[in-house]
Each structure stands twice: as structure tokens, then as C-alpha cells.
């Protein structure tokens, strides 16, 4: 379980997120939405240990990881699917997966590759292809697969559907449902409010770093006017 309590984070002296709290249990998806600059990606980066936590606490399975360096967070069970995918373009698909397998010996590495190839058959077909030659959708699949190679208990996903064709987004969300059933805890930052409403157990809306609306995905879907108002859609 990931518990975030009164989290404040930012870049140097600039506070991007102020006193954000939420809990994600195994088999749950927590959705974070908001307009550009609201603090969504800053939250993900802080949870991954990539920007400074200014205040508050982050706990994973009861362990305080607030100020752990990034590599120790990975070892503790947190993996990141970054915005923009950021695959290693000059490495093959299989080499990208190996990069993600930071804690695996050869038998576990082979088993891990087979698991992600079963989840993403298209990647299996392209295992020896350079990642830079994949389509945008295939690169997103690879970014997710690479994160899964770390065998995380918590998956952080920043802008899952950004720049992808709807049919590819559908496929990625089917994978998300599978991961939920496998009892991963997922923190999802997303541009598509409709998608978040459909899949998230809990949703928070950020505006200039503060939570301005919080509830279940079902509540967000029923009361979408509130969410849309904060996102500047109405």
C-alpha cells in the first residue's frame, strides 16, 4: 500500500504541489487530473524520488520512503512510466527490458521478459528491433513493460494516453485492468478525464498544486461538471 500524507514538493524554491494526501491499495487505481501546470507530473516525479519533497510523508507498506533516493525506491517496489515514454531509442526492445530488470538474475530475467511479452505480444514480435523505430503506441507499451521488469508493487504512470491513437489507448487501458487484477497499486496521471473516471477507484483534481476536488471515479463521472470546471473546460 502507498500512503501519501500532506505531500509538498517542487523545483528548488518553487512549490509545485501543496499538502496532497491519498492512499492507494493493491488492486486500486488512483487518478490525478488537472490542467497543465497543476502539479500532476510533479507529484509523480516526487513519488519516484526525482524532485525534492519539501514536506509531508510517503510510505510504502508502512516504510517511510519520503527521502529515499530513486534507486532505493525501485528496490522497495516503485516503478515509473514517464511522460513521453523515454525509451532508449538506440537499444533494442529486449535491451530496454534488460535495463528495467535491475534486480534480476538470468532465470528471473528470462521469466520476466516472457511475462511482458505475453502481455504485449506486439513487443515479442519486435524484440530485436530498435526502440526508436517503434510506433508511438509500441513505445508506450515498451515503457510500461520496462517498468514491469522491476517487479513493482506500485506503478506510477505519467500521461498514459498522450499522443496516442484511440485504438492504442484502448489496448493500454486493457493492460491497466490486467495489472489491477494482479494487485498492483497504480497512480495514474492522465489528460483524459473520461478515461480516469472509468478506471480509477479514487480521483483527485489538482489546481495550482492544491486538491480542489476528490472522490471516486463514479462520483467524478456523475458530477463531471465539477471536474470540468476546475479543468477550465466550461
PDB file of N, CA and C in Angstrom, residues 112-166:
ATOM      1  N   UNK A 112      10.795 -12.842 -16.641  1.00  0.00           N
ATOM      2  CA  UNK A 112      10.186 -11.514 -16.706  1.00  0.00           C
ATOM      3  C   UNK A 112       9.916 -11.081 -18.134  1.00  0.00           C
ATOM      4  N   UNK A 113      10.865 -11.339 -19.028  1.00  0.00           N
ATOM      5  CA  UNK A 113      10.663 -10.999 -20.438  1.00  0.00           C
ATOM      6  C   UNK A 113       9.485 -11.769 -21.021  1.00  0.00           C
ATOM      7  N   UNK A 114       9.388 -13.039 -20.688  1.00  0.00           N
ATOM      8  CA  UNK A 114       8.279 -13.831 -21.208  1.00  0.00           C
ATOM      9  C   UNK A 114       6.938 -13.322 -20.690  1.00  0.00           C
ATOM     10  N   UNK A 115       6.906 -12.881 -19.431  1.00  0.00           N
ATOM     11  CA  UNK A 115       5.655 -12.340 -18.871  1.00  0.00           C
ATOM     12  C   UNK A 115       5.217 -11.082 -19.620  1.00  0.00           C
ATOM     13  N   UNK A 116       6.162 -10.153 -19.839  1.00  0.00           N
ATOM     14  CA  UNK A 116       5.759  -8.908 -20.515  1.00  0.00           C
ATOM     15  C   UNK A 116       5.468  -9.163 -21.986  1.00  0.00           C
ATOM     16  N   UNK A 117       6.136 -10.129 -22.599  1.00  0.00           N
ATOM     17  CA  UNK A 117       5.824 -10.458 -23.987  1.00  0.00           C
ATOM     18  C   UNK A 117       4.435 -11.096 -24.103  1.00  0.00           C
ATOM     19  N   UNK A 118       4.046 -11.837 -23.073  1.00  0.00           N
ATOM     20  CA  UNK A 118       2.690 -12.391 -23.069  1.00  0.00           C
ATOM     21  C   UNK A 118       1.660 -11.278 -22.933  1.00  0.00           C
ATOM     22  N   UNK A 119       2.000 -10.229 -22.172  1.00  0.00           N
ATOM     23  CA  UNK A 119       1.102  -9.083 -22.003  1.00  0.00           C
ATOM     24  C   UNK A 119       1.079  -8.210 -23.253  1.00  0.00           C
ATOM     25  N   UNK A 120       2.237  -8.066 -23.896  1.00  0.00           N
ATOM     26  CA  UNK A 120       2.381  -7.221 -25.095  1.00  0.00           C
ATOM     27  C   UNK A 120       2.929  -8.067 -26.247  1.00  0.00           C
ATOM     28  N   UNK A 121       2.083  -8.866 -26.894  1.00  0.00           N
ATOM     29  CA  UNK A 121       2.565  -9.724 -27.987  1.00  0.00           C
ATOM     30  C   UNK A 121       3.258  -8.952 -29.106  1.00  0.00           C
ATOM     31  N   UNK A 122       2.845  -7.710 -29.308  1.00  0.00           N
ATOM     32  CA  UNK A 122       3.470  -6.919 -30.373  1.00  0.00           C
ATOM     33  C   UNK A 122       4.949  -6.677 -30.091  1.00  0.00           C
ATOM     34  N   UNK A 123       5.290  -6.527 -28.806  1.00  0.00           N
ATOM     35  CA  UNK A 123       6.696  -6.341 -28.450  1.00  0.00           C
ATOM     36  C   UNK A 123       7.487  -7.620 -28.679  1.00  0.00           C
ATOM     37  N   UNK A 124       6.843  -8.752 -28.442  1.00  0.00           N
ATOM     38  CA  UNK A 124       7.521 -10.029 -28.688  1.00  0.00           C
ATOM     39  C   UNK A 124       7.915 -10.149 -30.151  1.00  0.00           C
ATOM     40  N   UNK A 125       7.047  -9.675 -31.035  1.00  0.00           N
ATOM     41  CA  UNK A 125       7.333  -9.740 -32.469  1.00  0.00           C
ATOM     42  C   UNK A 125       8.481  -8.815 -32.855  1.00  0.00           C
ATOM     43  N   UNK A 126       8.722  -7.796 -32.033  1.00  0.00           N
ATOM     44  CA  UNK A 126       9.730  -6.786 -32.359  1.00  0.00           C
ATOM     45  C   UNK A 126      10.886  -6.788 -31.346  1.00  0.00           C
ATOM     46  N   UNK A 127      11.130  -7.889 -30.696  1.00  0.00           N
ATOM     47  CA  UNK A 127      12.087  -7.927 -29.588  1.00  0.00           C
ATOM     48  C   UNK A 127      13.493  -7.501 -30.005  1.00  0.00           C
ATOM     49  N   UNK A 128      13.871  -7.702 -31.254  1.00  0.00           N
ATOM     50  CA  UNK A 128      15.216  -7.344 -31.716  1.00  0.00           C
ATOM     51  C   UNK A 128      15.251  -6.043 -32.506  1.00  0.00           C
ATOM     52  N   UNK A 129      14.130  -5.334 -32.521  1.00  0.00           N
ATOM     53  CA  UNK A 129      14.058  -4.060 -33.258  1.00  0.00           C
ATOM     54  C   UNK A 129      14.488  -2.918 -32.350  1.00  0.00           C
ATOM     55  N   UNK A 130      15.124  -1.898 -32.930  1.00  0.00           N
ATOM     56  CA  UNK A 130      15.496  -0.717 -32.156  1.00  0.00           C
ATOM     57  C   UNK A 130      14.242  -0.005 -31.678  1.00  0.00           C
ATOM     58  N   UNK A 131      14.262   0.433 -30.418  1.00  0.00           N
ATOM     59  CA  UNK A 131      13.092   1.082 -29.839  1.00  0.00           C
ATOM     60  C   UNK A 131      12.732   2.366 -30.562  1.00  0.00           C
ATOM     61  N   UNK A 132      13.743   3.032 -31.119  1.00  0.00           N
ATOM     62  CA  UNK A 132      13.486   4.276 -31.835  1.00  0.00           C
ATOM     63  C   UNK A 132      12.695   4.096 -33.110  1.00  0.00           C
ATOM     64  N   UNK A 133      12.612   2.860 -33.596  1.00  0.00           N
ATOM     65  CA  UNK A 133      11.872   2.575 -34.830  1.00  0.00           C
ATOM     66  C   UNK A 133      10.453   2.109 -34.561  1.00  0.00           C
ATOM     67  N   UNK A 134      10.089   1.975 -33.285  1.00  0.00           N
ATOM     68  CA  UNK A 134       8.722   1.576 -32.937  1.00  0.00           C
ATOM     69  C   UNK A 134       7.768   2.741 -33.120  1.00  0.00           C
ATOM     70  N   UNK A 135       6.487   2.416 -33.294  1.00  0.00           N
ATOM     71  CA  UNK A 135       5.463   3.464 -33.316  1.00  0.00           C
ATOM     72  C   UNK A 135       5.311   4.048 -31.916  1.00  0.00           C
ATOM     73  N   UNK A 136       4.608   5.174 -31.818  1.00  0.00           N
ATOM     74  CA  UNK A 136       4.380   5.789 -30.515  1.00  0.00           C
ATOM     75  C   UNK A 136       3.665   4.854 -29.554  1.00  0.00           C
ATOM     76  N   UNK A 137       2.673   4.142 -30.063  1.00  0.00           N
ATOM     77  CA  UNK A 137       1.941   3.198 -29.218  1.00  0.00           C
ATOM     78  C   UNK A 137       2.819   2.062 -28.748  1.00  0.00           C
ATOM     79  N   UNK A 138       3.659   1.545 -29.633  1.00  0.00           N
ATOM     80  CA  UNK A 138       4.571   0.466 -29.258  1.00  0.00           C
ATOM     81  C   UNK A 138       5.601   0.950 -28.245  1.00  0.00           C
ATOM     82  N   UNK A 139       6.042   2.192 -28.389  1.00  0.00           N
ATOM     83  CA  UNK A 139       6.978   2.745 -27.408  1.00  0.00           C
ATOM     84  C   UNK A 139       6.320   2.882 -26.033  1.00  0.00           C
ATOM     85  N   UNK A 140       5.036   3.249 -26.016  1.00  0.00           N
ATOM     86  CA  UNK A 140       4.345   3.326 -24.727  1.00  0.00           C
ATOM     87  C   UNK A 140       4.228   1.943 -24.093  1.00  0.00           C
ATOM     88  N   UNK A 141       3.915   0.951 -24.913  1.00  0.00           N
ATOM     89  CA  UNK A 141       3.866  -0.422 -24.396  1.00  0.00           C
ATOM     90  C   UNK A 141       5.228  -0.827 -23.829  1.00  0.00           C
ATOM     91  N   UNK A 142       6.297  -0.454 -24.536  1.00  0.00           N
ATOM     92  CA  UNK A 142       7.638  -0.789 -24.079  1.00  0.00           C
ATOM     93  C   UNK A 142       7.961  -0.077 -22.766  1.00  0.00           C
ATOM     94  N   UNK A 143       7.533   1.179 -22.638  1.00  0.00           N
ATOM     95  CA  UNK A 143       7.778   1.908 -21.389  1.00  0.00           C
ATOM     96  C   UNK A 143       7.087   1.229 -20.212  1.00  0.00           C
ATOM     97  N   UNK A 144       5.862   0.761 -20.432  1.00  0.00           N
ATOM     98  CA  UNK A 144       5.156   0.040 -19.376  1.00  0.00           C
ATOM     99  C   UNK A 144       5.854  -1.283 -19.083  1.00  0.00           C
ATOM    100  N   UNK A 145       6.206  -2.015 -20.143  1.00  0.00           N
ATOM    101  CA  UNK A 145       6.868  -3.309 -19.982  1.00  0.00           C
ATOM    102  C   UNK A 145       8.198  -3.152 -19.249  1.00  0.00           C
ATOM    103  N   UNK A 146       8.951  -2.131 -19.588  1.00  0.00           N
ATOM    104  CA  UNK A 146      10.244  -1.894 -18.923  1.00  0.00           C
ATOM    105  C   UNK A 146      10.046  -1.655 -17.427  1.00  0.00           C
ATOM    106  N   UNK A 147       9.013  -0.879 -17.069  1.00  0.00           N
ATOM    107  CA  UNK A 147       8.726  -0.636 -15.652  1.00  0.00           C
ATOM    108  C   UNK A 147       8.324  -1.932 -14.944  1.00  0.00           C
ATOM    109  N   UNK A 148       7.566  -2.779 -15.625  1.00  0.00           N
ATOM    110  CA  UNK A 148       7.119  -4.032 -15.017  1.00  0.00           C
ATOM    111  C   UNK A 148       8.273  -4.999 -14.782  1.00  0.00           C
ATOM    112  N   UNK A 149       9.350  -4.842 -15.527  1.00  0.00           N
ATOM    113  CA  UNK A 149      10.505  -5.713 -15.339  1.00  0.00           C
ATOM    114  C   UNK A 149      11.129  -5.540 -13.953  1.00  0.00           C
ATOM    115  N   UNK A 150      10.859  -4.428 -13.291  1.00  0.00           N
ATOM    116  CA  UNK A 150      11.364  -4.204 -11.932  1.00  0.00           C
ATOM    117  C   UNK A 150      10.517  -4.904 -10.875  1.00  0.00           C
ATOM    118  N   UNK A 151       9.472  -5.605 -11.310  1.00  0.00           N
ATOM    119  CA  UNK A 151       8.560  -6.313 -10.408  1.00  0.00           C
ATOM    120  C   UNK A 151       8.017  -5.401  -9.311  1.00  0.00           C
ATOM    121  N   UNK A 152       7.397  -4.295  -9.709  1.00  0.00           N
ATOM    122  CA  UNK A 152       6.942  -3.322  -8.711  1.00  0.00           C
ATOM    123  C   UNK A 152       5.660  -3.759  -8.019  1.00  0.00           C
ATOM    124  N   UNK A 153       5.429  -3.170  -6.853  1.00  0.00           N
ATOM    125  CA  UNK A 153       4.122  -3.263  -6.204  1.00  0.00           C
ATOM    126  C   UNK A 153       3.309  -2.003  -6.462  1.00  0.00           C
ATOM    127  N   UNK A 154       4.004  -0.913  -6.819  1.00  0.00           N
ATOM    128  CA  UNK A 154       3.350   0.362  -7.149  1.00  0.00           C
ATOM    129  C   UNK A 154       3.871   0.831  -8.499  1.00  0.00           C
ATOM    130  N   UNK A 155       2.942   1.150  -9.399  1.00  0.00           N
ATOM    131  CA  UNK A 155       3.295   1.624 -10.736  1.00  0.00           C
ATOM    132  C   UNK A 155       2.829   3.068 -10.888  1.00  0.00           C
ATOM    133  N   UNK A 156       3.766   3.958 -11.202  1.00  0.00           N
ATOM    134  CA  UNK A 156       3.475   5.369 -11.440  1.00  0.00           C
ATOM    135  C   UNK A 156       3.439   5.598 -12.945  1.00  0.00           C
ATOM    136  N   UNK A 157       2.323   6.126 -13.455  1.00  0.00           N
ATOM    137  CA  UNK A 157       2.173   6.304 -14.903  1.00  0.00           C
ATOM    138  C   UNK A 157       1.825   7.763 -15.185  1.00  0.00           C
ATOM    139  N   UNK A 158       2.677   8.419 -15.959  1.00  0.00           N
ATOM    140  CA  UNK A 158       2.505   9.843 -16.256  1.00  0.00           C
ATOM    141  C   UNK A 158       2.035  10.010 -17.701  1.00  0.00           C
ATOM    142  N   UNK A 159       0.784  10.449 -17.866  1.00  0.00           N
ATOM    143  CA  UNK A 159       0.196  10.743 -19.184  1.00  0.00           C
ATOM    144  C   UNK A 159       0.192   9.517 -20.093  1.00  0.00           C
ATOM    145  N   UNK A 160      -0.582   8.526 -19.703  1.00  0.00           N
ATOM    146  CA  UNK A 160      -0.636   7.253 -20.436  1.00  0.00           C
ATOM    147  C   UNK A 160      -1.069   7.426 -21.884  1.00  0.00           C
ATOM    148  N   UNK A 161      -2.078   8.266 -22.137  1.00  0.00           N
ATOM    149  CA  UNK A 161      -2.665   8.325 -23.478  1.00  0.00           C
ATOM    150  C   UNK A 161      -2.111   9.448 -24.344  1.00  0.00           C
ATOM    151  N   UNK A 162      -1.157  10.202 -23.843  1.00  0.00           N
ATOM    152  CA  UNK A 162      -0.673  11.388 -24.549  1.00  0.00           C
ATOM    153  C   UNK A 162      -0.119  11.043 -25.927  1.00  0.00           C
ATOM    154  N   UNK A 163      -0.727  11.631 -26.965  1.00  0.00           N
ATOM    155  CA  UNK A 163      -0.241  11.483 -28.321  1.00  0.00           C
ATOM    156  C   UNK A 163      -0.511  10.145 -28.981  1.00  0.00           C
ATOM    157  N   UNK A 164      -1.394   9.335 -28.386  1.00  0.00           N
ATOM    158  CA  UNK A 164      -1.644   8.003 -28.922  1.00  0.00           C
ATOM    159  C   UNK A 164      -2.989   7.924 -29.633  1.00  0.00           C
ATOM    160  N   UNK A 165      -3.068   7.051 -30.633  1.00  0.00           N
ATOM    161  CA  UNK A 165      -4.332   6.788 -31.314  1.00  0.00           C
ATOM    162  C   UNK A 165      -5.304   6.105 -30.344  1.00  0.00           C
ATOM    163  N   UNK A 166      -6.605   6.373 -30.483  1.00  0.00           N
ATOM    164  CA  UNK A 166      -7.590   5.780 -29.559  1.00  0.00           C
ATOM    165  C   UNK A 166      -7.513   4.263 -29.459  1.00  0.00           C
TER     166      UNK A 166
END
